[in-house]
């Protein structure tokens, strides 16, 4: 009998408690303070993220600066009896003086009923019913043309129309009007028709929705910025990405060309325009309507630390890998010094004065600067050393972010890290675009990092369902769940991981170059991917103090396909757990707490799907979205339950 009872317990007890685990949290000690920059945003000008995306301008190639100067514009003429009636034409002209905005268009009309100039927008113009659109145009030399009729059209359907009288003036004047749309269209066009016959010069033809973020005239697209707000980001890294480096040095991103009045910002071909044969994007240029001033302003609006990244005299090493000679690096280093002055100095300085004139007398209080985006090898280290020396001499308080190249391990990575350690680098940026499995297996990546070396910026990461840069990649639930598991490892190592950001951030459904991406949009609407919701759940529950959490006596790095981390939020007096169950089975956890007692209500945010392949889309934007609930919870008797394939944030009010 005795043996029978023993047999019963030995065999059945494990079966009874299968799927049950014990969480032990030690809240008596803070393992590390969590940096306010822990979860942030990487804004990259890729996939129509800036022009055609967050920058709300609706007219593509508004000042005829593209390499193909009429790209985006057509001049439909009617034909009578099979003949083009030659009722109008246009020419692209250069201004006499040397200036950043080099060209304008001269329209000659002989029959005002028969000539129009049409802009197709960024893969169409999104128009909403009853919304108001601000139109503006620069015109000069109007001879015989007395008015321009501006219409929004969708095929044969007119959505809005207004008439602008033009003065017969030889100077350049800006004319403005507002159009209210009677109907909605995803891919409308802008049409200009001319009254009279004669000629007129035109430039800066622009259309913005009035309803921009914070109602700023010619500002940012509201819905997209609101997605960013939803992340509660600790920092904003901008403007890329490889565009910082440029395909060649000549085409690198130069911040000084992106500030000042909009019409004097020099457009640049975007490096992503021709990067992938599978995604040619000849119409992707940078107008810099979203320039460095606007990026700083966006960071301020989001309550995020601004973190500009500058080129270091190395063009993209995947492209030309062109190098600025070491003895010609002064110009590049000066750009960094001037940027700090632009962001932080008062109006008595040259650059501080420029910022003031742009409407922001208060400094932006920039603390971080990135030198080089994704560089590797000895040439990077040589250049970084020079930048670091000069910047630190003048601005010792500025924290410099360096980089370890494009891969999470291997020769480039090892070399970069060992050299940067020797230089006492402060924060090293790491990039990983890897399989979902890699993310799950690397939840312990930082557990054994050197605590005496530089801190880490996990600056670009995203699980790739097929493979890096593969156009078949999907933002599916498996990717997001694996990122959630990996992020418990970022959090558990908050003593050395100071910043992290998913990449890339934004993509237009018709004009992307790179998949996967955090937030997708078309001309009218936008949605967050499951990965987006993972980021928001971390960003809004970052906490202030890292605690030790064990599951069944171990750090929770994937045993039984469970991952976990715990933090305390001393501002809100809360204990916050993040738990990820990547298995296809439910799990239950008892909760043992040391050094804290919790109140009897548990707040939960759950993100879950039974299908690892599930995605969100324009049609089904909330297929996978967080669900918030609250439950009574008795720590002595209740179990914390996790559904299969789920990520949960669990919060309790605490008393110590
Ligand atoms: O995010 C896409 C690209 O990935 C970035 O431009 C680059 O930094 C990395 O290789």
XYZ file of C-alpha atoms and ligand atoms in Angstrom:
666
model
C 0.000 0.000 0.000
C 2.811 2.363 1.005
C 4.488 1.740 -2.357
C 1.216 2.261 -4.187
C 0.770 5.720 -2.635
C 4.358 6.654 -3.466
C 3.827 5.454 -7.032
C 0.673 7.554 -7.284
C 2.475 10.723 -6.211
C 5.591 10.135 -8.288
C 3.682 9.536 -11.488
C 0.686 11.776 -11.070
C 2.008 14.850 -9.292
C 4.049 16.042 -12.286
C 1.017 15.432 -14.476
C -1.218 17.429 -12.141
C 1.124 20.405 -12.048
C 2.081 20.269 -15.704
C 1.768 23.780 -17.119
C 2.015 25.236 -13.605
C 4.972 27.305 -12.593
C 6.155 29.488 -9.777
C 7.139 33.112 -10.227
C 9.363 34.561 -7.545
C 9.952 38.320 -7.521
C 12.391 39.999 -5.198
C 11.130 43.535 -4.782
C 13.381 44.243 -1.832
C 16.278 45.242 -4.108
C 16.523 47.378 -7.217
C 18.816 45.552 -9.673
C 19.119 48.602 -11.900
C 17.416 51.858 -12.645
C 15.625 51.694 -15.970
C 16.738 54.489 -18.289
C 13.931 56.773 -19.413
C 15.285 56.150 -22.921
C 14.826 52.378 -22.674
C 12.115 52.096 -25.357
C 12.146 54.585 -28.190
C 11.554 55.243 -31.858
C 13.848 54.906 -34.829
C 12.502 57.193 -37.544
C 13.940 56.207 -40.884
C 13.251 57.980 -44.167
C 12.434 54.789 -46.074
C 9.195 53.340 -47.516
C 7.719 56.857 -48.119
C 7.966 57.433 -44.364
C 8.734 61.161 -44.735
C 7.611 62.519 -48.132
C 4.357 60.737 -48.944
C 4.027 59.696 -45.297
C 4.279 61.588 -42.028
C 5.068 64.868 -43.824
C 1.552 65.776 -44.881
C 2.387 67.469 -48.212
C 0.145 65.884 -50.851
C 1.899 67.110 -54.002
C 4.789 65.045 -55.268
C 7.652 66.946 -56.875
C 6.041 70.262 -55.946
C 8.972 72.331 -57.170
C 10.121 70.282 -60.170
C 13.420 69.337 -58.541
C 13.338 65.584 -59.228
C 15.981 64.297 -61.650
C 13.111 63.771 -64.064
C 11.685 67.284 -63.493
C 8.114 66.550 -64.537
C 7.847 63.250 -62.692
C 4.460 63.148 -61.002
C 3.022 65.732 -63.408
C 1.040 65.214 -66.597
C -0.451 67.626 -69.089
C -3.552 65.937 -70.430
C -4.763 67.696 -73.551
C -7.922 66.998 -75.403
C -7.729 65.874 -78.986
C -10.152 67.012 -81.636
C -10.682 65.071 -84.832
C -7.681 62.972 -83.892
C -5.364 65.985 -83.559
C -3.645 67.397 -80.521
C -4.793 70.981 -80.598
C -1.521 72.247 -79.147
C -3.477 74.389 -76.759
C -0.730 74.626 -74.199
C 2.666 73.415 -73.173
C 5.201 73.771 -70.431
C 8.929 74.052 -70.009
C 11.198 73.546 -67.039
C 13.457 76.543 -66.421
C 16.325 77.198 -64.055
C 16.455 80.296 -61.901
C 19.159 82.796 -62.854
C 20.823 82.822 -59.460
C 22.402 79.816 -57.841
C 19.890 78.639 -55.234
C 18.839 75.357 -53.563
C 15.438 75.357 -55.290
C 16.785 75.458 -58.805
C 13.827 75.097 -61.109
C 10.333 76.298 -61.915
C 7.803 75.528 -64.627
C 6.664 77.931 -67.358
C 3.173 77.215 -68.663
C 2.093 78.623 -72.019
C -1.580 78.460 -72.818
C -3.182 79.334 -76.119
C -6.621 77.898 -75.448
C -7.756 77.988 -71.860
C -10.391 75.324 -72.268
C -7.950 72.758 -73.394
C -4.855 72.649 -71.224
C -4.291 71.470 -67.684
C -1.460 70.468 -65.404
C -2.165 67.449 -63.207
C -0.274 66.068 -60.214
C -0.727 62.449 -59.207
C 0.315 62.866 -55.564
C 2.274 60.215 -53.726
C 0.678 57.195 -55.388
C -2.541 59.222 -55.392
C -3.836 61.910 -53.061
C -5.953 60.813 -50.119
C -8.976 63.090 -49.806
C -11.551 62.933 -47.018
C -15.139 64.127 -47.304
C -15.743 67.577 -45.794
C -12.063 67.959 -44.949
C -10.343 71.242 -45.844
C -7.141 71.352 -47.865
C -4.761 74.312 -47.966
C -3.481 74.993 -51.446
C -0.595 77.349 -52.178
C 1.411 78.220 -55.253
C 4.202 80.624 -56.195
C 3.581 82.432 -59.459
C 5.227 85.193 -61.457
C 5.303 86.716 -64.899
C 1.605 86.174 -65.536
C 1.016 87.531 -69.003
C -2.508 86.974 -70.271
C -3.345 84.454 -67.541
C -5.763 85.997 -65.067
C -6.696 83.059 -62.838
C -5.939 79.447 -62.013
C -8.735 77.006 -61.300
C -7.615 74.366 -58.827
C -9.567 71.131 -58.601
C -9.284 67.835 -56.824
C -10.409 65.086 -59.146
C -10.979 61.358 -58.947
C -11.179 60.151 -62.526
C -14.019 62.161 -64.046
C -15.408 63.104 -60.678
C -14.662 66.514 -59.218
C -14.144 66.471 -55.434
C -13.460 70.163 -54.840
C -12.677 73.272 -56.837
C -11.557 76.858 -56.226
C -10.475 79.787 -58.365
C -7.398 81.888 -57.634
C -6.985 85.285 -59.268
C -3.435 86.036 -60.304
C -2.016 89.546 -60.495
C -0.140 90.513 -63.651
C 3.060 90.883 -61.725
C 6.605 90.050 -62.585
C 7.601 89.281 -58.986
C 7.169 85.894 -57.402
C 4.056 85.915 -55.221
C 2.511 83.195 -53.148
C -1.216 82.633 -53.665
C -3.318 80.573 -51.306
C -6.776 79.126 -51.137
C -8.580 76.369 -49.273
C -10.590 73.561 -50.848
C -13.335 71.658 -49.053
C -13.912 68.179 -50.452
C -17.428 66.929 -51.194
C -16.387 63.296 -51.411
C -13.670 60.852 -50.420
C -10.978 59.362 -52.646
C -7.946 57.193 -51.973
C -6.145 58.198 -55.153
C -7.308 61.639 -56.194
C -5.283 64.049 -58.339
C -4.764 67.794 -58.337
C -5.666 69.641 -61.533
C -4.678 73.197 -62.492
C -6.508 74.952 -65.308
C -5.773 78.425 -66.557
C -8.047 81.325 -67.519
C -6.878 83.415 -70.447
C -4.172 82.751 -72.926
C -0.579 83.656 -72.349
C 2.066 82.384 -70.010
C 2.840 82.089 -66.335
C 5.743 80.814 -64.208
C 4.929 78.501 -61.316
C 6.759 76.885 -58.426
C 6.129 75.336 -54.971
C 2.713 73.939 -55.849
C 1.504 72.597 -52.558
C -1.536 71.008 -50.931
C -1.861 70.045 -47.267
C -4.756 68.819 -45.182
C -5.712 71.494 -42.663
C -6.146 68.836 -40.030
C -2.470 68.185 -39.349
C -0.880 67.135 -36.068
C -1.441 69.960 -33.548
C -3.069 71.913 -36.400
C 0.338 73.148 -37.578
C 0.145 74.715 -41.020
C 1.967 72.533 -43.542
C 2.710 70.132 -40.732
C 2.669 66.399 -40.104
C 0.030 63.772 -40.757
C -2.040 63.536 -37.607
C -2.923 59.849 -37.588
C 0.697 58.811 -38.053
C 2.052 61.019 -35.265
C -0.695 59.710 -33.004
C 0.606 56.173 -33.525
C 4.002 57.430 -32.391
C 2.474 59.106 -29.345
C 0.895 55.778 -28.494
C 4.370 54.296 -28.028
C 5.274 56.734 -25.243
C 8.798 56.780 -26.642
C 11.821 57.660 -24.534
C 13.801 58.907 -27.525
C 13.506 59.643 -31.228
C 16.411 58.620 -33.426
C 16.400 60.315 -36.847
C 16.620 60.530 -39.876
C 17.883 56.978 -40.660
C 19.292 54.531 -41.533
C 21.449 54.291 -44.581
C 20.201 57.606 -46.000
C 22.400 59.290 -43.406
C 25.455 57.834 -45.127
C 24.217 58.208 -48.696
C 24.948 55.972 -51.646
C 27.839 58.375 -52.303
C 29.193 61.071 -50.023
C 27.731 63.715 -52.294
C 24.261 62.257 -51.704
C 24.621 61.928 -47.949
C 22.132 63.550 -45.614
C 23.304 67.080 -44.776
C 21.232 68.522 -41.972
C 22.109 72.124 -42.781
C 20.323 71.772 -46.108
C 17.136 70.711 -44.328
C 16.488 73.835 -42.252
C 15.349 77.403 -43.006
C 12.384 78.281 -45.179
C 10.844 75.286 -46.905
C 11.237 76.627 -50.452
C 14.981 76.983 -49.921
C 15.651 73.400 -48.841
C 17.496 71.517 -51.531
C 15.807 68.254 -52.561
C 17.836 65.087 -52.713
C 17.307 61.784 -54.400
C 16.499 59.260 -51.683
C 18.970 56.392 -51.482
C 16.065 53.921 -51.283
C 14.897 55.163 -54.670
C 17.055 52.601 -56.485
C 18.303 50.312 -53.735
C 16.338 47.169 -54.552
C 15.711 45.820 -58.025
C 12.580 44.190 -56.676
C 11.246 47.572 -55.506
C 12.295 50.345 -57.891
C 10.963 53.652 -56.503
C 11.972 56.348 -58.979
C 9.623 58.845 -57.336
C 11.214 58.728 -53.869
C 12.935 62.036 -53.192
C 13.525 64.030 -50.063
C 11.984 67.490 -50.141
C 13.152 68.018 -46.525
C 9.848 69.616 -45.607
C 10.483 67.293 -42.702
C 13.951 68.535 -41.829
C 16.036 68.624 -38.684
C 14.033 71.447 -37.080
C 10.847 69.431 -37.549
C 12.478 66.256 -36.219
C 13.551 68.091 -33.062
C 10.059 69.529 -32.758
C 8.544 66.080 -33.174
C 10.792 64.694 -30.434
C 9.685 67.526 -28.185
C 6.016 66.886 -28.990
C 6.440 63.216 -28.169
C 8.299 63.941 -24.933
C 11.225 61.947 -26.345
C 14.953 62.689 -26.225
C 16.086 63.771 -29.700
C 18.883 61.605 -31.071
C 20.154 62.729 -34.472
C 22.533 60.415 -36.316
C 25.140 62.015 -38.567
C 27.306 60.590 -41.301
C 30.987 60.293 -40.416
C 32.534 60.683 -43.859
C 31.718 57.139 -44.993
C 29.149 56.476 -47.713
C 27.028 53.347 -47.278
C 29.378 50.378 -47.170
C 26.788 48.231 -48.947
C 26.973 50.754 -51.838
C 30.046 52.760 -52.860
C 31.758 52.712 -49.446
C 33.311 56.014 -50.500
C 35.525 57.566 -47.816
C 36.223 61.176 -46.946
C 39.996 61.299 -46.382
C 40.905 61.666 -42.726
C 42.536 65.042 -43.319
C 39.334 66.295 -44.960
C 37.012 65.341 -42.153
C 36.777 68.818 -40.643
C 33.660 69.718 -42.595
C 31.872 66.617 -41.299
C 32.973 67.176 -37.703
C 31.992 70.837 -37.928
C 28.512 69.701 -38.968
C 28.250 67.802 -35.694
C 29.451 70.759 -33.612
C 27.101 73.125 -35.416
C 24.212 70.753 -34.911
C 24.775 70.786 -31.158
C 24.808 74.593 -31.313
C 21.634 74.597 -33.411
C 19.863 72.356 -30.911
C 21.180 73.690 -27.619
C 22.714 77.159 -27.815
C 20.938 80.471 -27.291
C 20.143 83.121 -29.889
C 23.471 84.894 -29.430
C 25.111 82.091 -31.436
C 24.822 81.743 -35.208
C 23.004 78.400 -35.188
C 21.018 79.106 -32.040
C 19.825 82.281 -33.686
C 18.709 80.351 -36.744
C 16.665 77.998 -34.568
C 15.168 81.049 -32.828
C 14.234 82.583 -36.154
C 12.545 79.343 -37.110
C 10.260 79.828 -34.132
C 11.946 77.920 -31.318
C 13.949 80.216 -29.047
C 14.024 77.581 -26.334
C 16.867 75.098 -26.839
C 15.883 71.529 -27.698
C 18.139 70.199 -24.941
C 19.727 67.504 -27.080
C 21.763 65.031 -25.037
C 22.676 62.346 -27.580
C 24.307 62.332 -30.971
C 25.026 59.314 -33.168
C 28.204 59.265 -35.239
C 27.895 56.956 -38.230
C 24.858 54.812 -38.857
C 25.869 51.283 -39.679
C 29.601 51.458 -40.279
C 32.179 48.807 -39.693
C 35.916 48.186 -39.885
C 39.065 50.192 -39.094
C 38.066 53.182 -41.248
C 35.056 53.716 -39.012
C 37.064 53.494 -35.827
C 39.575 56.041 -37.171
C 36.814 58.470 -38.055
C 34.819 57.906 -34.893
C 37.949 58.629 -32.828
C 38.381 62.024 -34.474
C 34.732 62.964 -34.033
C 34.723 61.841 -30.414
C 37.817 63.842 -29.530
C 36.531 67.130 -30.943
C 32.941 66.772 -29.734
C 33.958 65.834 -26.211
C 36.449 68.682 -26.024
C 33.756 71.229 -26.752
C 30.681 69.472 -25.372
C 31.742 66.930 -22.731
C 28.125 66.513 -21.626
C 26.929 65.207 -25.001
C 26.621 61.409 -25.077
C 27.977 59.938 -28.292
C 26.418 56.850 -29.806
C 28.754 54.686 -31.865
C 27.903 51.666 -34.021
C 28.883 48.014 -34.332
C 27.810 47.468 -37.955
C 24.979 45.592 -39.583
C 25.220 42.170 -37.930
C 24.636 40.913 -34.383
C 27.854 38.884 -34.320
C 30.806 37.937 -36.510
C 34.050 39.679 -37.436
C 32.705 43.190 -38.054
C 30.771 43.093 -34.813
C 33.616 41.702 -32.692
C 36.143 44.109 -34.144
C 33.844 47.102 -33.653
C 33.046 46.235 -30.045
C 36.652 45.527 -29.043
C 37.899 48.799 -30.566
C 35.039 50.849 -29.144
C 35.733 49.406 -25.710
C 39.326 50.555 -25.985
C 38.036 54.027 -26.791
C 35.731 53.953 -23.755
C 32.779 54.502 -26.048
C 29.628 55.348 -24.128
C 26.849 53.624 -26.056
C 27.192 51.136 -28.903
C 24.394 50.686 -31.429
C 23.649 47.087 -32.480
C 21.475 46.004 -35.400
C 19.730 42.687 -35.831
C 17.306 41.648 -38.519
C 16.978 37.938 -37.769
C 14.519 35.050 -37.743
C 11.816 34.855 -35.053
C 13.646 31.854 -33.633
C 16.835 33.916 -33.269
C 14.920 36.442 -31.191
C 13.567 33.754 -28.877
C 16.968 32.131 -28.513
C 18.644 35.455 -27.817
C 16.521 36.495 -24.858
C 19.674 35.914 -22.800
C 21.925 37.821 -25.236
C 22.920 40.508 -22.751
C 23.078 38.372 -19.610
C 26.839 37.958 -19.906
C 27.811 41.269 -21.474
C 30.708 43.058 -19.844
C 29.283 45.334 -17.164
C 32.378 47.548 -17.311
C 32.210 48.282 -21.010
C 30.016 50.587 -23.089
C 26.252 50.535 -22.729
C 24.038 49.140 -25.454
C 21.610 50.735 -27.868
C 19.652 47.937 -29.548
C 19.014 50.449 -32.278
C 17.559 48.458 -35.157
C 15.848 45.159 -34.751
C 12.888 43.287 -36.178
C 12.093 39.618 -36.649
C 12.071 38.668 -40.332
C 9.513 35.990 -41.158
C 11.404 34.939 -44.316
C 14.767 36.714 -44.344
C 16.365 40.152 -44.244
C 15.139 42.446 -47.042
C 12.941 39.645 -48.389
C 9.846 41.208 -50.002
C 7.758 38.263 -48.771
C 8.397 39.126 -45.117
C 5.285 39.494 -43.011
C 4.604 41.430 -39.844
C 2.984 38.367 -38.354
C 2.215 37.319 -34.817
C 5.162 34.936 -34.595
C 7.548 37.831 -35.287
C 5.875 40.071 -32.720
C 5.685 37.372 -30.064
C 9.353 36.531 -30.558
C 10.291 40.216 -30.261
C 8.268 40.384 -27.029
C 10.242 37.402 -25.703
C 13.546 39.003 -26.727
C 12.574 42.298 -25.099
C 12.244 40.653 -21.689
C 16.009 40.175 -22.123
C 16.548 43.853 -22.899
C 14.628 44.724 -19.779
C 16.343 42.163 -17.549
C 19.619 43.781 -18.588
C 18.530 47.366 -18.105
C 21.800 48.017 -16.282
C 23.615 47.975 -19.640
C 20.853 48.244 -22.224
C 19.994 51.908 -22.214
C 18.021 52.286 -25.421
C 16.191 50.121 -27.933
C 14.091 50.651 -31.038
C 12.336 48.523 -33.634
C 13.149 49.239 -37.297
C 12.032 50.438 -39.729
C 9.150 52.471 -38.362
C 6.808 53.359 -41.230
C 5.778 52.013 -44.622
C 3.307 53.067 -47.320
C 1.355 50.043 -48.549
C 1.999 51.013 -52.190
C 5.506 52.383 -51.880
C 7.527 50.351 -49.422
C 11.074 49.202 -50.047
C 11.724 47.186 -46.899
C 9.571 44.760 -44.969
C 8.928 44.291 -42.017
C 7.828 47.667 -40.590
C 6.126 48.805 -37.428
C 3.280 50.978 -38.764
C 1.691 50.816 -42.204
C -0.411 53.431 -43.935
C -2.159 54.244 -47.188
C -3.278 57.679 -48.333
C -6.227 57.774 -45.944
C -5.604 55.514 -43.033
C -2.976 53.648 -41.029
C -2.598 50.685 -38.707
C -0.222 49.246 -36.145
C 1.255 45.785 -36.648
C 1.325 43.229 -33.821
C 4.957 44.304 -33.329
C 3.691 47.856 -32.820
C 1.476 46.709 -29.979
C 4.387 44.861 -28.394
C 6.374 48.107 -28.490
C 3.514 50.098 -26.951
C 3.101 47.556 -24.167
C 6.757 47.917 -23.246
C 6.903 51.681 -23.806
C 3.878 52.360 -21.615
C 4.977 49.972 -18.892
C 8.696 50.608 -18.734
C 8.796 51.149 -14.974
C 11.662 52.736 -13.087
C 13.410 49.928 -11.177
C 14.411 46.511 -12.408
C 13.620 43.617 -10.072
C 14.839 40.058 -10.037
C 12.263 37.601 -11.376
C 12.720 33.844 -11.375
C 10.415 31.253 -12.839
C 10.778 27.831 -11.237
C 14.048 29.055 -9.756
C 15.621 30.299 -13.029
C 15.915 33.485 -15.025
C 13.000 33.221 -17.445
C 14.803 33.016 -20.774
C 12.674 30.447 -22.560
C 12.547 27.342 -20.362
C 9.142 25.774 -21.067
C 8.824 28.486 -23.720
C 8.200 31.132 -21.077
C 10.000 34.481 -20.807
C 9.600 37.109 -18.164
C 10.818 40.262 -16.493
C 9.605 42.427 -13.631
C 9.923 46.092 -12.781
C 8.654 48.459 -10.166
C 7.250 51.842 -11.070
C 8.039 54.070 -8.123
C 6.176 57.016 -9.624
C 2.884 55.131 -9.749
C 3.574 52.635 -6.989
C 3.143 49.607 -9.166
C 4.651 46.224 -9.744
C 4.723 45.364 -13.445
C 5.354 41.917 -14.883
C 5.920 41.086 -18.499
C 5.305 37.478 -19.408
C 5.572 35.802 -22.784
C 4.304 32.319 -23.523
C 5.557 31.184 -26.943
C 4.149 27.665 -26.586
C 0.842 26.339 -27.896
C -0.279 25.503 -24.337
C -1.781 27.579 -21.545
C 0.387 28.187 -18.516
C -0.401 28.987 -14.883
C 1.826 30.724 -12.404
C 1.708 31.121 -8.679
C 3.144 34.408 -7.483
C 5.638 34.687 -4.641
C 6.736 38.156 -3.670
C 9.557 39.254 -1.492
C 9.745 42.786 -0.130
C 6.399 44.029 -1.335
C 2.718 43.361 -0.891
C 0.256 43.835 -3.693
C -3.297 45.080 -3.708
C -6.053 42.702 -4.612
C -6.743 43.942 -8.124
C -4.736 42.788 -11.095
C -4.726 44.969 -14.246
C -3.791 43.049 -17.370
C -3.002 43.897 -20.957
C -3.040 40.810 -23.156
C -1.900 40.409 -26.731
C -2.698 37.015 -28.179
C -3.538 35.004 -31.242
C -3.814 31.267 -31.804
C -2.381 31.704 -35.293
C 1.290 32.578 -35.548
C 0.732 33.635 -39.138
C -1.938 36.228 -38.305
C -1.309 39.819 -39.343
C -3.071 43.160 -39.102
C -3.986 44.982 -42.303
C -5.790 48.065 -43.597
C -8.944 45.923 -43.802
C -8.442 44.244 -40.397
C -6.342 46.710 -38.435
C -7.190 45.331 -34.992
C -7.039 41.609 -35.673
C -4.233 41.410 -33.116
C -4.538 44.219 -30.589
C -4.125 44.529 -26.829
C -7.070 43.793 -24.565
C -7.169 45.452 -21.170
C -8.952 43.919 -18.188
C -8.914 43.960 -14.405
C -9.521 41.060 -12.028
C -9.590 40.396 -8.309
C -6.394 38.578 -7.382
C -5.471 36.838 -4.149
C -1.747 36.260 -4.171
C -2.079 33.332 -1.745
C -4.567 31.328 -3.724
C -4.917 32.639 -7.276
C -2.890 31.650 -10.290
C -1.779 33.946 -13.040
C -2.895 32.397 -16.334
C -1.275 32.790 -19.723
C -3.013 31.743 -22.927
C -1.046 29.901 -25.635
C 1.023 32.238 -27.842
C 0.499 35.243 -25.659
C 2.250 38.310 -24.299
C 0.880 39.914 -21.154
C 1.688 42.921 -19.072
C 0.360 42.473 -15.542
C 0.200 45.366 -13.087
C -0.490 45.503 -9.369
C -0.609 48.487 -7.038
C 1.897 47.881 -4.267
C 2.697 48.779 -0.715
C 6.202 48.065 0.523
O 16.183 49.765 -41.555
C 16.623 49.441 -42.816
C 18.126 49.539 -42.933
O 18.695 48.529 -42.165
C 18.764 50.774 -42.384
O 18.788 51.796 -43.290
C 20.152 50.342 -42.068
O 20.705 51.083 -41.018
C 20.003 48.865 -41.809
O 20.832 48.145 -42.620
